[in-house]
mmCIF file of N, CA and C in Angstrom:
data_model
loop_
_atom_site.group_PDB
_atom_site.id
_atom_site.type_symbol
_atom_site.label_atom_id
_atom_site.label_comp_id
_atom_site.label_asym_id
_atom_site.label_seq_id
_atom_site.Cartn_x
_atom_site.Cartn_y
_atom_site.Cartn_z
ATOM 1 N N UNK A 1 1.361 70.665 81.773
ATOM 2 C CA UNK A 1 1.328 69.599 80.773
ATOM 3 C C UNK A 1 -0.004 68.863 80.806
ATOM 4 N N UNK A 2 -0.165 68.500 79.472
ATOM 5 C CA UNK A 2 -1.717 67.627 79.666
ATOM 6 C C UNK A 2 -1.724 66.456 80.511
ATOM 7 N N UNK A 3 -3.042 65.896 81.439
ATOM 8 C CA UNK A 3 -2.721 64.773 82.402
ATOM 9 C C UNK A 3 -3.725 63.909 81.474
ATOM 10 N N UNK A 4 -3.941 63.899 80.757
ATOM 11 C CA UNK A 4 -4.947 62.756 80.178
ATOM 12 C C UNK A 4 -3.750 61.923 79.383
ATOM 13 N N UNK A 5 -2.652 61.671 78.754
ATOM 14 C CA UNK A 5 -1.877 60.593 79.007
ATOM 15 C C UNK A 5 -1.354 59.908 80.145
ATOM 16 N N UNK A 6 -0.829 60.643 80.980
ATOM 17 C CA UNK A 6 -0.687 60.331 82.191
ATOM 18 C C UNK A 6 -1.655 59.279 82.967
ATOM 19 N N UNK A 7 -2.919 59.841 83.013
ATOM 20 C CA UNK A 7 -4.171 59.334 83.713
ATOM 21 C C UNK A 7 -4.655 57.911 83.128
ATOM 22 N N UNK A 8 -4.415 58.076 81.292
ATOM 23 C CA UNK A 8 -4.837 56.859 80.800
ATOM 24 C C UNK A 8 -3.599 55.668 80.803
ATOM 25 N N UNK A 9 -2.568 55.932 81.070
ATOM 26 C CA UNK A 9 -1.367 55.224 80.828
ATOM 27 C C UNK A 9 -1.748 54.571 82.659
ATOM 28 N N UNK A 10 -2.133 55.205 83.912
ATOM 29 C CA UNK A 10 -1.847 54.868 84.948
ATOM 30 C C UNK A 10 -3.466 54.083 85.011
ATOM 31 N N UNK A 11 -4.628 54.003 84.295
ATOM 32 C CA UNK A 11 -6.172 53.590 84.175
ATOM 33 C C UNK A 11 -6.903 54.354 84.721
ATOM 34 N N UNK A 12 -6.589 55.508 84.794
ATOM 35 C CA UNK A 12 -7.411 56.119 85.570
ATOM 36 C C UNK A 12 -8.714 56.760 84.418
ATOM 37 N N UNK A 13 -9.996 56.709 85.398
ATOM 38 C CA UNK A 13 -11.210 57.187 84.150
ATOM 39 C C UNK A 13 -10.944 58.334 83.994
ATOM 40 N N UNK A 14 -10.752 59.190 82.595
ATOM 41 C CA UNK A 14 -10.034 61.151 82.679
ATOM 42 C C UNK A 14 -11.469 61.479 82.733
ATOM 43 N N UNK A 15 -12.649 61.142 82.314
ATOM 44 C CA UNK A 15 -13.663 62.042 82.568
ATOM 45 C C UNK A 15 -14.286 61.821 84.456
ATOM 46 N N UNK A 16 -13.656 61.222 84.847
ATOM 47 C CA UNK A 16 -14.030 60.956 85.990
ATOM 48 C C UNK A 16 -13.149 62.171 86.661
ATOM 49 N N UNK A 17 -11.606 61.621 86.575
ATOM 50 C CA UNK A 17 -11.341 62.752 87.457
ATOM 51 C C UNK A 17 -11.390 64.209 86.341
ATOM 52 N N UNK A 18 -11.869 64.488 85.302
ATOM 53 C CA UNK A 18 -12.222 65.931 84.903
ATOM 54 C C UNK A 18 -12.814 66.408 85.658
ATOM 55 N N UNK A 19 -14.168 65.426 85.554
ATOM 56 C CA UNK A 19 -15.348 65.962 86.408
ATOM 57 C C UNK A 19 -14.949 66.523 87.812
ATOM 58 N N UNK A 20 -14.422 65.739 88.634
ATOM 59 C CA UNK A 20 -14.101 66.200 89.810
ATOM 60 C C UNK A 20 -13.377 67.429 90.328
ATOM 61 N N UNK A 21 -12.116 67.552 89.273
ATOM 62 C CA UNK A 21 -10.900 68.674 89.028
ATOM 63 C C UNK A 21 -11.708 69.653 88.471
ATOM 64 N N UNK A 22 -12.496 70.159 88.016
ATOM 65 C CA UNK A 22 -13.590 70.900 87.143
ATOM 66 C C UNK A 22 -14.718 71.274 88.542
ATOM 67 N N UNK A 23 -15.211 70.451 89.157
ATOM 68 C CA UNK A 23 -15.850 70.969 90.681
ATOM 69 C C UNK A 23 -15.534 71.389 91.678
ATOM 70 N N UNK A 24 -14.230 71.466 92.137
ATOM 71 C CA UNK A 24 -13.501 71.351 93.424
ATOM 72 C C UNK A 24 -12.926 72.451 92.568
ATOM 73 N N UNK A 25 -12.435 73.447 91.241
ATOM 74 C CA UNK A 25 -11.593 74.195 91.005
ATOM 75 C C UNK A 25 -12.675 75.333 90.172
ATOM 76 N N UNK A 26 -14.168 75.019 90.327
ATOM 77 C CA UNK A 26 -14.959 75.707 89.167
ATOM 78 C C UNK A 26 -14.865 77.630 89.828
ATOM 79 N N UNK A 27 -14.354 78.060 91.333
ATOM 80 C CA UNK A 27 -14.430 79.073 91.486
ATOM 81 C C UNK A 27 -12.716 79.999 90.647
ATOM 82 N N UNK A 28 -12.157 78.983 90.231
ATOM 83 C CA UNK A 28 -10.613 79.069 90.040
ATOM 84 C C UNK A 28 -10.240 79.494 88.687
ATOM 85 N N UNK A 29 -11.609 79.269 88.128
ATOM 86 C CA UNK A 29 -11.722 79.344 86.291
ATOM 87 C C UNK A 29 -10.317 80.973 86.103
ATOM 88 N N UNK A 30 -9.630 80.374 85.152
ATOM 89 C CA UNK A 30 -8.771 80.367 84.624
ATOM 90 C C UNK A 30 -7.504 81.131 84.755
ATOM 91 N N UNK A 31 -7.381 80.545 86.180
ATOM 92 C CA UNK A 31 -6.012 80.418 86.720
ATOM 93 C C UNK A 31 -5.426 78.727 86.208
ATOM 94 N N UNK A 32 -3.656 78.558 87.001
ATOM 95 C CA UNK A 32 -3.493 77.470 86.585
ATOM 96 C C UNK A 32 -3.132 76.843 88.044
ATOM 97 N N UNK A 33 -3.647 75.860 87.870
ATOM 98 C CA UNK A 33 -3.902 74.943 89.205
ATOM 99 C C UNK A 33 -3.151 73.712 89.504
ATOM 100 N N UNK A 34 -2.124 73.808 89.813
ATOM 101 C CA UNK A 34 -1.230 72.692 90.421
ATOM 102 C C UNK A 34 -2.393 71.675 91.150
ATOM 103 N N UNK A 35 -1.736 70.667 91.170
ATOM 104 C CA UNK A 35 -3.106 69.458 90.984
ATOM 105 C C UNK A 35 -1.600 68.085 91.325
ATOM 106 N N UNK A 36 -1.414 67.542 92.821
ATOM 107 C CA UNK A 36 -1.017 66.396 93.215
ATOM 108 C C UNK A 36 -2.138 65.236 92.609
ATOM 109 N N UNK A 37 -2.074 64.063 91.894
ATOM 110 C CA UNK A 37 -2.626 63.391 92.092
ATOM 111 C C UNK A 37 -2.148 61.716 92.293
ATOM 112 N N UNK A 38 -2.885 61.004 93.446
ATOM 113 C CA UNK A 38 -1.775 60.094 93.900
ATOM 114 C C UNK A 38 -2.930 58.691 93.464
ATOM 115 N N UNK A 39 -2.182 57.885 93.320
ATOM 116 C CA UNK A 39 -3.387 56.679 92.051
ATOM 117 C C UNK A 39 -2.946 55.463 92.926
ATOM 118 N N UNK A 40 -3.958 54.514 93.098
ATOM 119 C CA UNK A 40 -3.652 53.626 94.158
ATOM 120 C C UNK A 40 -4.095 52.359 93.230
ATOM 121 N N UNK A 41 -3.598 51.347 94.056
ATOM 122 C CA UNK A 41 -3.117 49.868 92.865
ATOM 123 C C UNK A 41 -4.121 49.321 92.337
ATOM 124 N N UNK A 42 -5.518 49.502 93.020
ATOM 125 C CA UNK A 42 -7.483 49.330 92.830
ATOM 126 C C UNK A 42 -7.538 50.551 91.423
ATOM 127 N N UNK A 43 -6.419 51.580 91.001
ATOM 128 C CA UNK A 43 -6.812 52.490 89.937
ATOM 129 C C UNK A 43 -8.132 53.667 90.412
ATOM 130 N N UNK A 44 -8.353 53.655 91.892
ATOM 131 C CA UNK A 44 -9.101 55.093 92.331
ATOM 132 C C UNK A 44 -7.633 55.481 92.223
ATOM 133 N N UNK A 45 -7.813 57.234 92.724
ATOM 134 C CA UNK A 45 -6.832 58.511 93.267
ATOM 135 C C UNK A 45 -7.945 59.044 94.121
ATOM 136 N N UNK A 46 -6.845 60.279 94.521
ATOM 137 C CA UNK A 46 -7.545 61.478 95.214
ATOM 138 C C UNK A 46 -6.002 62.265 94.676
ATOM 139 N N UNK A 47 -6.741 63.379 94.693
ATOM 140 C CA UNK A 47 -5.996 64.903 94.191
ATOM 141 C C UNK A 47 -6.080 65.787 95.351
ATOM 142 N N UNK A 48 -4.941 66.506 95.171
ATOM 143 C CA UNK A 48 -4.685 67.767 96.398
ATOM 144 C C UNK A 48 -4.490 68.579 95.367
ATOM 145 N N UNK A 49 -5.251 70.180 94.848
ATOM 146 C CA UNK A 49 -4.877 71.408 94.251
ATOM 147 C C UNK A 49 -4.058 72.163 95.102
ATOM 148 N N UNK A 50 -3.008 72.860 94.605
ATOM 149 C CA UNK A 50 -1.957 73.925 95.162
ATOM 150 C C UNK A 50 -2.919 75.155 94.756
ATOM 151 N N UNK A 51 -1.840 75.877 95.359
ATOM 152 C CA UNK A 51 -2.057 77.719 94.971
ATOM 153 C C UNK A 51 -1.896 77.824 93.332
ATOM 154 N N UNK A 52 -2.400 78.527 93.192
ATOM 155 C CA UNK A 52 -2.323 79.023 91.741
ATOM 156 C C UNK A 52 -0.462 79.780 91.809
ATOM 157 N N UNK A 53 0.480 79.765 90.949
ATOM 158 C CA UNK A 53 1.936 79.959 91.248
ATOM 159 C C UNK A 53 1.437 81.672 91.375
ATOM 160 N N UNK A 54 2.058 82.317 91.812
ATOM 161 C CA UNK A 54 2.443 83.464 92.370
ATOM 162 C C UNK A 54 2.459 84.132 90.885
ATOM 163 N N UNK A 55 3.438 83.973 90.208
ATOM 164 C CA UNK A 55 3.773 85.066 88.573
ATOM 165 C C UNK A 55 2.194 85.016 88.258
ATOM 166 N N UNK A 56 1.393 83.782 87.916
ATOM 167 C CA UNK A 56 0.118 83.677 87.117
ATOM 168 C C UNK A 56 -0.794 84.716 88.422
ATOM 169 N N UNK A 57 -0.874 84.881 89.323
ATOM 170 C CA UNK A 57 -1.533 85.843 90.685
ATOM 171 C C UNK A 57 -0.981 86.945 90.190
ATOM 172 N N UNK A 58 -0.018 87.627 90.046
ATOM 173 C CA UNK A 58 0.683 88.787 89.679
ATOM 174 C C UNK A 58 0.441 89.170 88.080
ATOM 175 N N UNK A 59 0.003 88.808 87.157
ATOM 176 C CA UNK A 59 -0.057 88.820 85.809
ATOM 177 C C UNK A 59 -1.690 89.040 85.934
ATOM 178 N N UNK A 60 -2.860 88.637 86.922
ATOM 179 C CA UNK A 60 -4.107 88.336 86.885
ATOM 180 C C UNK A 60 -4.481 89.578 87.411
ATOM 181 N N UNK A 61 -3.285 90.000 88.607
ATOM 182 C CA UNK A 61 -3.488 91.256 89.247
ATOM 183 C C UNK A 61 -3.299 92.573 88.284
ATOM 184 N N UNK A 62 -2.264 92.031 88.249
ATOM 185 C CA UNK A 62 -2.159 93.763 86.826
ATOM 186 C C UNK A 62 -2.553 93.566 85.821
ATOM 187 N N UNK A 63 -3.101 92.883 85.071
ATOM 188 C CA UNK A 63 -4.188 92.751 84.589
ATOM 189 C C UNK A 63 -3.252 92.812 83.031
ATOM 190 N N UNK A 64 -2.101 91.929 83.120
ATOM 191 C CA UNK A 64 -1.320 91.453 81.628
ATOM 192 C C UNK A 64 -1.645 90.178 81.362
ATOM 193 N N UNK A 65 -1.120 89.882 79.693
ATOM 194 C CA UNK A 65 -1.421 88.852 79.574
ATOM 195 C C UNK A 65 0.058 87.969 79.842
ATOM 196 N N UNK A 66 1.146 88.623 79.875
ATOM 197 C CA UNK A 66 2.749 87.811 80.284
ATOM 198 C C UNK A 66 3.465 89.022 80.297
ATOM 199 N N UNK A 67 4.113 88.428 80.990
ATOM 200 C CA UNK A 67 5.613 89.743 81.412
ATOM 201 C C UNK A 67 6.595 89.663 80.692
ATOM 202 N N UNK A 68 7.857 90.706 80.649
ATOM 203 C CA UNK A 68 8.142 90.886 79.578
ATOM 204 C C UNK A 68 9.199 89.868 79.421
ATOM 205 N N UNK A 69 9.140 89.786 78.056
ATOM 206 C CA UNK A 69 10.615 89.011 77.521
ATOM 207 C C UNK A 69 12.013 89.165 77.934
ATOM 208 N N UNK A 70 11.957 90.604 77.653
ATOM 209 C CA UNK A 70 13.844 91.148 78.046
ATOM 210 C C UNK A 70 13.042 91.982 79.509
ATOM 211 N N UNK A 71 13.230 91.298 80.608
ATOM 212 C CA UNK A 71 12.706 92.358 81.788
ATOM 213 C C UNK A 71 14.011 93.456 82.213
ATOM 214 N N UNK A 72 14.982 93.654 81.273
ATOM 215 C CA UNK A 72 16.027 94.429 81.819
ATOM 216 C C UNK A 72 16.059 95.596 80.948
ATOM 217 N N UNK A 73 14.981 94.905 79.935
ATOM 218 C CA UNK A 73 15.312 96.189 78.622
ATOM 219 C C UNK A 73 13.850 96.807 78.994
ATOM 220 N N UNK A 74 12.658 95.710 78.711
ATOM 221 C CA UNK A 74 11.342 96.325 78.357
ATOM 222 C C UNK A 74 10.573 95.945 79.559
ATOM 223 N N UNK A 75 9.623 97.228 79.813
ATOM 224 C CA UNK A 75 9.100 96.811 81.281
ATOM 225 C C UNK A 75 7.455 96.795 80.839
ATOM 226 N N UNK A 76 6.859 96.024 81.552
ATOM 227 C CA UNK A 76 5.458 96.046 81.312
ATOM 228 C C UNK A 76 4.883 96.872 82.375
ATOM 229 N N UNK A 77 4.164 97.339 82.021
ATOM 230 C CA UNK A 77 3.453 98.455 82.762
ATOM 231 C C UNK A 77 1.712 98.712 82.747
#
């Protein structure tokens, strides 16, 4: 989900933490990146990135763009 409501609803600057989430993830380009971010009552944060989820690793590996709809009927291959 997009965090730039989130970020502006809690004050946080979004090009501030873009910038940062964008440096700390620039080897990661375009996977999807679970992203903790914890906002303190002064309106800094700090962020912790997760693993990229496992299906999006497995879809990157075999080299699809999504798996299948009916996986009982149609198999991607």
């Amino acid at each position: 989900p997009p965090v730039g409501p989130a970020l502006g609803q809690a004050g946080i600057n979004i090009m501030g933490f873009c910038k940062e989430f964008n440096a700390k993830t620039q080897e990661q380009q375009g996977y999807v990146i679970p992203v903790v971010i914890t906002v303190y009552e002064d309106r800094s944060f700090t962020f912790v990135t997760k693993t990229p989820p496992a299906a999006d690793l497995l879809k990157k590996a075999a080299n699809v763009e999504k798996g299948s709809g009916e996986p009982n009927k149609n198999k991607v291959a």
